Amino acid sequence: MEPLLIAGHEIKAGETKRIEIPMVRLYTDTTMSIPVYVKRGKRNGPTLFLSAAIHGDELNGIEIINRIINSKAIRTLKGTLIAVPMVNVYGVLNQSRYLPDRRDLNRSFPGSQRGSLAARMAYTFLNEIVAKADYGIDFHTGAIHRSNLPQIRANLDDAETLDLAKAFGIPVLLNANLRDGSLRQCAADLGTKILLYEAGEALRFDELAIRAGVKGAIKVMRHLGMLNKSKARVKKEIEPYIARQSGWVRASESGLVMHHKQ
Ligand SMILES: [Zn+2]
């Protein structure tokens, strides 16, 4: 297995490490860093990264990653898991989607070494984490007071990405056109296949969204051969609905709405 080097730390086959990637200091001169959990199996396999809170107020992914790295399922991991529960550490502290320079990290890729705070963060994350992975799952939520139905957004025109998206095992897959400056677009350029999981709303933990996210990521790892196949009886998977476009349903009248449809 090739040596893996992240922010100067070497992680060998069979090792599990929690490391810190140094980040731009706060204006109080306080040092900042992004915590990273790395687990390498003894046996070969692909490298998968998990990332959350690229938007600092999107909390579900933080809990999804915490549950995955503490789960028994990954004890027999083949290959490498790189988990970054909080990418935008500044936003998590401020309960904000944005960075202290008011930029959106997910519009700042690929970034640069000498640019704005957002540009430098994007550059470091892309080069220290994303570039070293074959696959990635990036966890997001809807905005404040706007809850997203659990869904995968990905480039479904790519056959391998479509297979990964189906392996996640949720009912809705949305083909998403790559937007300028997003992690997905830059990851695609580097050859890293990315799924984006969207579920729930900002600043809230949603148990349903969290469970579906944990399950989905584990299923993707099984699909990639990183984990043994489940011994549990396999339920018949539902064929997901593949959406080519999305839109908001607006109320035609004023008032309060109650959802009755499952
Ligand atoms: Zn987001």
Short mmCIF file of C-alpha atoms and ligand atoms in Angstrom, two decimals:
data_model
loop_
_atom_site.label_atom_id
_atom_site.label_comp_id
_atom_site.label_asym_id
_atom_site.label_seq_id
_atom_site.Cartn_x
_atom_site.Cartn_y
_atom_site.Cartn_z
CA MET A 1 0.00 0.00 0.00
CA GLU A 2 1.34 3.44 -0.89
CA PRO A 3 2.24 5.71 2.03
CA LEU A 4 -0.42 8.31 2.76
CA LEU A 5 0.76 11.75 3.82
CA ILE A 6 -1.69 14.37 5.11
CA ALA A 7 -0.40 17.70 6.40
CA GLY A 8 2.99 16.12 7.05
CA HIS A 9 1.59 13.13 8.98
CA GLU A 10 2.23 9.69 7.58
CA ILE A 11 -0.52 7.12 8.01
CA LYS A 12 0.54 3.52 7.40
CA ALA A 13 -1.54 0.47 6.54
CA GLY A 14 -3.45 -0.76 9.58
CA GLU A 15 -3.19 2.59 11.39
CA THR A 16 -5.94 4.87 12.66
CA LYS A 17 -5.00 8.48 13.37
CA ARG A 18 -6.64 11.74 14.30
CA ILE A 19 -4.65 14.59 12.81
CA GLU A 20 -5.03 18.33 12.42
CA ILE A 21 -4.62 20.33 9.24
CA PRO A 22 -3.41 23.82 10.23
CA MET A 23 -5.65 26.61 8.90
CA VAL A 24 -5.59 30.37 8.73
CA ARG A 25 -5.40 31.94 12.24
CA LEU A 26 -8.30 33.89 13.67
CA TYR A 27 -7.90 37.67 13.90
CA THR A 28 -7.19 37.14 17.60
CA ASP A 29 -4.04 35.30 16.42
CA THR A 30 -5.58 32.08 17.76
CA THR A 31 -4.45 29.05 15.78
CA MET A 32 -7.11 27.13 13.90
CA SER A 33 -7.07 23.65 12.43
CA ILE A 34 -9.39 21.17 10.78
CA PRO A 35 -9.69 17.83 12.59
CA VAL A 36 -9.25 14.82 10.33
CA TYR A 37 -9.80 11.15 11.16
CA VAL A 38 -7.92 8.64 9.01
CA LYS A 39 -8.33 4.89 9.12
CA ARG A 40 -6.29 2.59 6.88
CA GLY A 41 -7.08 -1.06 6.60
CA LYS A 42 -4.32 -3.64 6.45
CA ARG A 43 -5.63 -4.75 3.10
CA ASN A 44 -5.73 -2.79 -0.13
CA GLY A 45 -8.81 -1.00 -1.30
CA PRO A 46 -9.97 2.38 -2.54
CA THR A 47 -9.61 5.66 -0.69
CA LEU A 48 -12.87 7.37 0.27
CA PHE A 49 -13.21 10.77 1.91
CA LEU A 50 -16.25 11.94 3.87
CA SER A 51 -16.69 15.65 4.46
CA ALA A 52 -19.29 17.74 6.25
CA ALA A 53 -19.96 21.34 7.25
CA ILE A 54 -18.35 22.89 4.19
CA HIS A 55 -21.26 25.15 4.99
CA GLY A 56 -20.69 25.71 8.70
CA ASP A 57 -24.36 25.75 9.76
CA GLU A 58 -25.16 22.37 8.15
CA LEU A 59 -24.90 20.04 11.12
CA ASN A 60 -26.37 16.67 10.09
CA GLY A 61 -23.19 15.60 8.30
CA ILE A 62 -21.07 16.22 11.40
CA GLU A 63 -23.14 13.67 13.31
CA ILE A 64 -23.26 11.28 10.33
CA ILE A 65 -19.46 11.21 10.19
CA ASN A 66 -19.14 10.86 13.98
CA ARG A 67 -21.41 7.82 13.91
CA ILE A 68 -19.54 6.25 10.99
CA ILE A 69 -16.08 6.60 12.54
CA ASN A 70 -17.40 5.10 15.80
CA SER A 71 -19.31 2.28 14.13
CA LYS A 72 -18.36 -1.38 14.37
CA ALA A 73 -18.98 -1.72 10.64
CA ILE A 74 -15.67 -0.08 9.69
CA ARG A 75 -13.49 -2.33 11.88
CA THR A 76 -12.82 -4.60 8.92
CA LEU A 77 -12.09 -1.76 6.51
CA LYS A 78 -10.14 -2.41 3.34
CA GLY A 79 -8.46 0.62 1.82
CA THR A 80 -8.54 4.06 3.40
CA LEU A 81 -11.22 6.22 4.99
CA ILE A 82 -10.49 9.93 5.43
CA ALA A 83 -13.22 11.64 7.44
CA VAL A 84 -13.47 15.41 7.88
CA PRO A 85 -16.52 16.15 10.06
CA MET A 86 -16.07 19.93 9.99
CA VAL A 87 -14.40 21.51 6.99
CA ASN A 88 -15.54 25.08 7.63
CA VAL A 89 -14.52 25.16 11.29
CA TYR A 90 -14.98 28.95 11.35
CA GLY A 91 -18.58 28.65 10.20
CA VAL A 92 -19.33 25.91 12.74
CA LEU A 93 -18.13 28.22 15.54
CA ASN A 94 -20.16 31.15 14.20
CA GLN A 95 -23.19 28.98 13.25
CA SER A 96 -22.79 30.40 9.79
CA ARG A 97 -22.82 28.95 6.29
CA TYR A 98 -20.03 31.31 5.31
CA LEU A 99 -16.42 31.98 6.19
CA PRO A 100 -15.32 35.02 8.23
CA ASP A 101 -14.52 36.80 4.95
CA ARG A 102 -18.21 36.26 3.98
CA ARG A 103 -17.32 33.93 1.17
CA ASP A 104 -18.99 30.60 0.43
CA LEU A 105 -16.36 27.85 0.59
CA ASN A 106 -18.31 25.76 -1.92
CA ARG A 107 -17.94 28.52 -4.50
CA SER A 108 -14.23 29.01 -3.83
CA PHE A 109 -12.68 25.89 -5.37
CA PRO A 110 -10.00 25.21 -6.57
CA GLY A 111 -8.70 28.13 -4.50
CA SER A 112 -5.09 29.25 -4.28
CA GLN A 113 -2.21 29.39 -1.81
CA ARG A 114 -2.12 33.16 -1.67
CA GLY A 115 -5.75 34.15 -2.08
CA SER A 116 -8.51 35.02 0.36
CA LEU A 117 -9.19 32.97 3.47
CA ALA A 118 -11.79 31.01 1.46
CA ALA A 119 -9.38 30.45 -1.43
CA ARG A 120 -6.63 29.19 0.88
CA MET A 121 -9.01 26.84 2.69
CA ALA A 122 -10.35 25.47 -0.58
CA TYR A 123 -6.81 24.95 -1.88
CA THR A 124 -5.68 23.13 1.28
CA PHE A 125 -8.78 20.91 1.46
CA LEU A 126 -8.58 20.03 -2.23
CA ASN A 127 -4.88 19.17 -2.13
CA GLU A 128 -4.59 17.55 1.32
CA ILE A 129 -7.80 15.49 1.17
CA VAL A 130 -9.72 15.37 -2.11
CA ALA A 131 -6.76 14.83 -4.42
CA LYS A 132 -5.73 11.77 -2.36
CA ALA A 133 -9.11 10.06 -2.63
CA ASP A 134 -10.71 7.99 -5.38
CA TYR A 135 -14.22 8.73 -4.11
CA GLY A 136 -15.92 11.20 -1.81
CA ILE A 137 -19.22 11.84 -0.09
CA ASP A 138 -19.90 15.44 0.89
CA PHE A 139 -22.72 15.99 3.41
CA HIS A 140 -25.01 19.02 3.20
CA THR A 141 -28.45 20.17 4.38
CA GLY A 142 -30.99 22.66 3.16
CA ALA A 143 -30.92 26.30 4.29
CA ILE A 144 -32.27 27.71 7.56
CA HIS A 145 -35.98 26.75 7.89
CA ARG A 146 -35.85 24.86 4.58
CA SER A 147 -35.64 21.14 5.02
CA ASN A 148 -34.46 19.01 2.12
CA LEU A 149 -35.89 15.58 1.43
CA PRO A 150 -32.92 13.19 1.75
CA GLN A 151 -31.39 13.02 -1.71
CA ILE A 152 -28.15 12.43 -3.57
CA ARG A 153 -26.93 15.06 -5.98
CA ALA A 154 -24.29 13.94 -8.41
CA ASN A 155 -23.23 13.85 -12.00
CA LEU A 156 -25.48 10.94 -12.98
CA ASP A 157 -24.30 11.08 -16.59
CA ASP A 158 -21.11 9.41 -15.36
CA ALA A 159 -21.84 5.65 -15.19
CA GLU A 160 -19.62 4.93 -12.16
CA THR A 161 -21.05 7.89 -10.21
CA LEU A 162 -24.58 6.72 -11.04
CA ASP A 163 -23.76 3.25 -9.64
CA LEU A 164 -22.41 4.84 -6.44
CA ALA A 165 -25.50 7.01 -6.13
CA LYS A 166 -27.77 3.98 -6.51
CA ALA A 167 -25.67 2.07 -3.95
CA PHE A 168 -26.41 4.82 -1.38
CA GLY A 169 -29.95 3.42 -1.41
CA ILE A 170 -32.26 6.42 -1.04
CA PRO A 171 -35.34 7.14 -3.14
CA VAL A 172 -34.34 10.35 -4.91
CA LEU A 173 -31.25 11.02 -7.02
CA LEU A 174 -30.91 14.46 -8.57
CA ASN A 175 -28.69 14.97 -11.56
CA ALA A 176 -26.84 18.16 -10.73
CA ASN A 177 -25.09 20.30 -13.24
CA LEU A 178 -21.66 21.25 -12.03
CA ARG A 179 -21.52 24.79 -10.74
CA ASP A 180 -18.48 26.97 -11.00
CA GLY A 181 -16.31 26.91 -7.92
CA SER A 182 -17.98 23.93 -6.27
CA LEU A 183 -16.05 21.10 -4.68
CA ARG A 184 -17.79 18.65 -7.01
CA GLN A 185 -16.59 20.37 -10.15
CA CYS A 186 -12.96 20.52 -8.98
CA ALA A 187 -13.03 16.98 -7.64
CA ALA A 188 -14.30 15.77 -11.02
CA ASP A 189 -11.33 17.52 -12.67
CA LEU A 190 -9.00 15.60 -10.32
CA GLY A 191 -10.72 12.30 -11.14
CA THR A 192 -12.39 11.90 -7.72
CA LYS A 193 -15.99 10.67 -7.99
CA ILE A 194 -18.26 12.61 -5.69
CA LEU A 195 -21.71 12.16 -4.19
CA LEU A 196 -23.37 15.04 -2.42
CA TYR A 197 -25.91 14.06 0.23
CA GLU A 198 -28.51 16.70 1.06
CA ALA A 199 -30.94 16.13 3.92
CA GLY A 200 -32.71 18.17 6.55
CA GLU A 201 -32.20 21.84 7.31
CA ALA A 202 -29.44 24.06 8.65
CA LEU A 203 -28.80 24.45 12.41
CA ARG A 204 -30.86 21.38 13.29
CA PHE A 205 -30.03 17.74 13.85
CA ASP A 206 -32.56 15.56 12.05
CA GLU A 207 -32.52 11.92 13.19
CA LEU A 208 -34.11 10.56 9.99
CA ALA A 209 -31.65 12.45 7.80
CA ILE A 210 -28.72 11.35 9.97
CA ARG A 211 -29.68 7.65 9.95
CA ALA A 212 -30.25 7.62 6.20
CA GLY A 213 -26.85 9.29 5.72
CA VAL A 214 -24.99 6.80 7.92
CA LYS A 215 -26.67 3.84 6.23
CA GLY A 216 -26.05 5.25 2.78
CA ALA A 217 -22.34 5.86 3.32
CA ILE A 218 -21.87 2.35 4.75
CA LYS A 219 -23.68 0.91 1.72
CA VAL A 220 -21.40 2.86 -0.61
CA MET A 221 -18.36 1.45 1.24
CA ARG A 222 -19.77 -2.07 0.80
CA HIS A 223 -20.38 -1.36 -2.89
CA LEU A 224 -16.73 -0.27 -3.24
CA GLY A 225 -15.50 -3.45 -1.54
CA MET A 226 -14.17 -1.50 1.46
CA LEU A 227 -16.46 -3.39 3.86
CA ASN A 228 -17.73 -6.94 3.90
CA LYS A 229 -21.19 -7.54 2.56
CA SER A 230 -23.88 -7.28 5.20
CA LYS A 231 -24.91 -10.56 6.83
CA ALA A 232 -28.41 -9.20 7.32
CA ARG A 233 -30.95 -10.41 4.82
CA VAL A 234 -30.81 -8.01 1.90
CA LYS A 235 -34.08 -6.21 1.44
CA LYS A 236 -35.17 -5.67 -2.10
CA GLU A 237 -33.84 -2.25 -3.04
CA ILE A 238 -36.31 0.21 -4.44
CA GLU A 239 -35.40 1.67 -7.78
CA PRO A 240 -34.61 5.35 -7.08
CA TYR A 241 -36.34 8.16 -8.89
CA ILE A 242 -33.81 9.99 -11.02
CA ALA A 243 -34.65 13.68 -11.28
CA ARG A 244 -33.19 15.73 -14.09
CA GLN A 245 -34.41 19.00 -12.64
CA SER A 246 -35.73 20.41 -9.38
CA GLY A 247 -37.95 23.29 -8.35
CA TRP A 248 -39.82 24.69 -5.36
CA VAL A 249 -43.51 23.98 -4.91
CA ARG A 250 -45.07 27.35 -4.03
CA ALA A 251 -48.34 27.74 -2.21
CA SER A 252 -51.12 29.15 -4.35
CA GLU A 253 -52.81 30.62 -1.26
CA SER A 254 -51.76 32.10 2.07
CA GLY A 255 -51.99 30.07 5.27
CA LEU A 256 -50.29 27.17 7.02
CA VAL A 257 -49.59 23.87 5.31
CA MET A 258 -49.74 20.36 6.76
CA HIS A 259 -48.13 17.54 4.82
CA HIS A 260 -50.22 14.41 4.61
CA LYS A 261 -48.43 12.54 1.84
CA GLN A 262 -45.58 10.23 2.88
ZN ZN B 1 -24.40 23.03 1.89
#
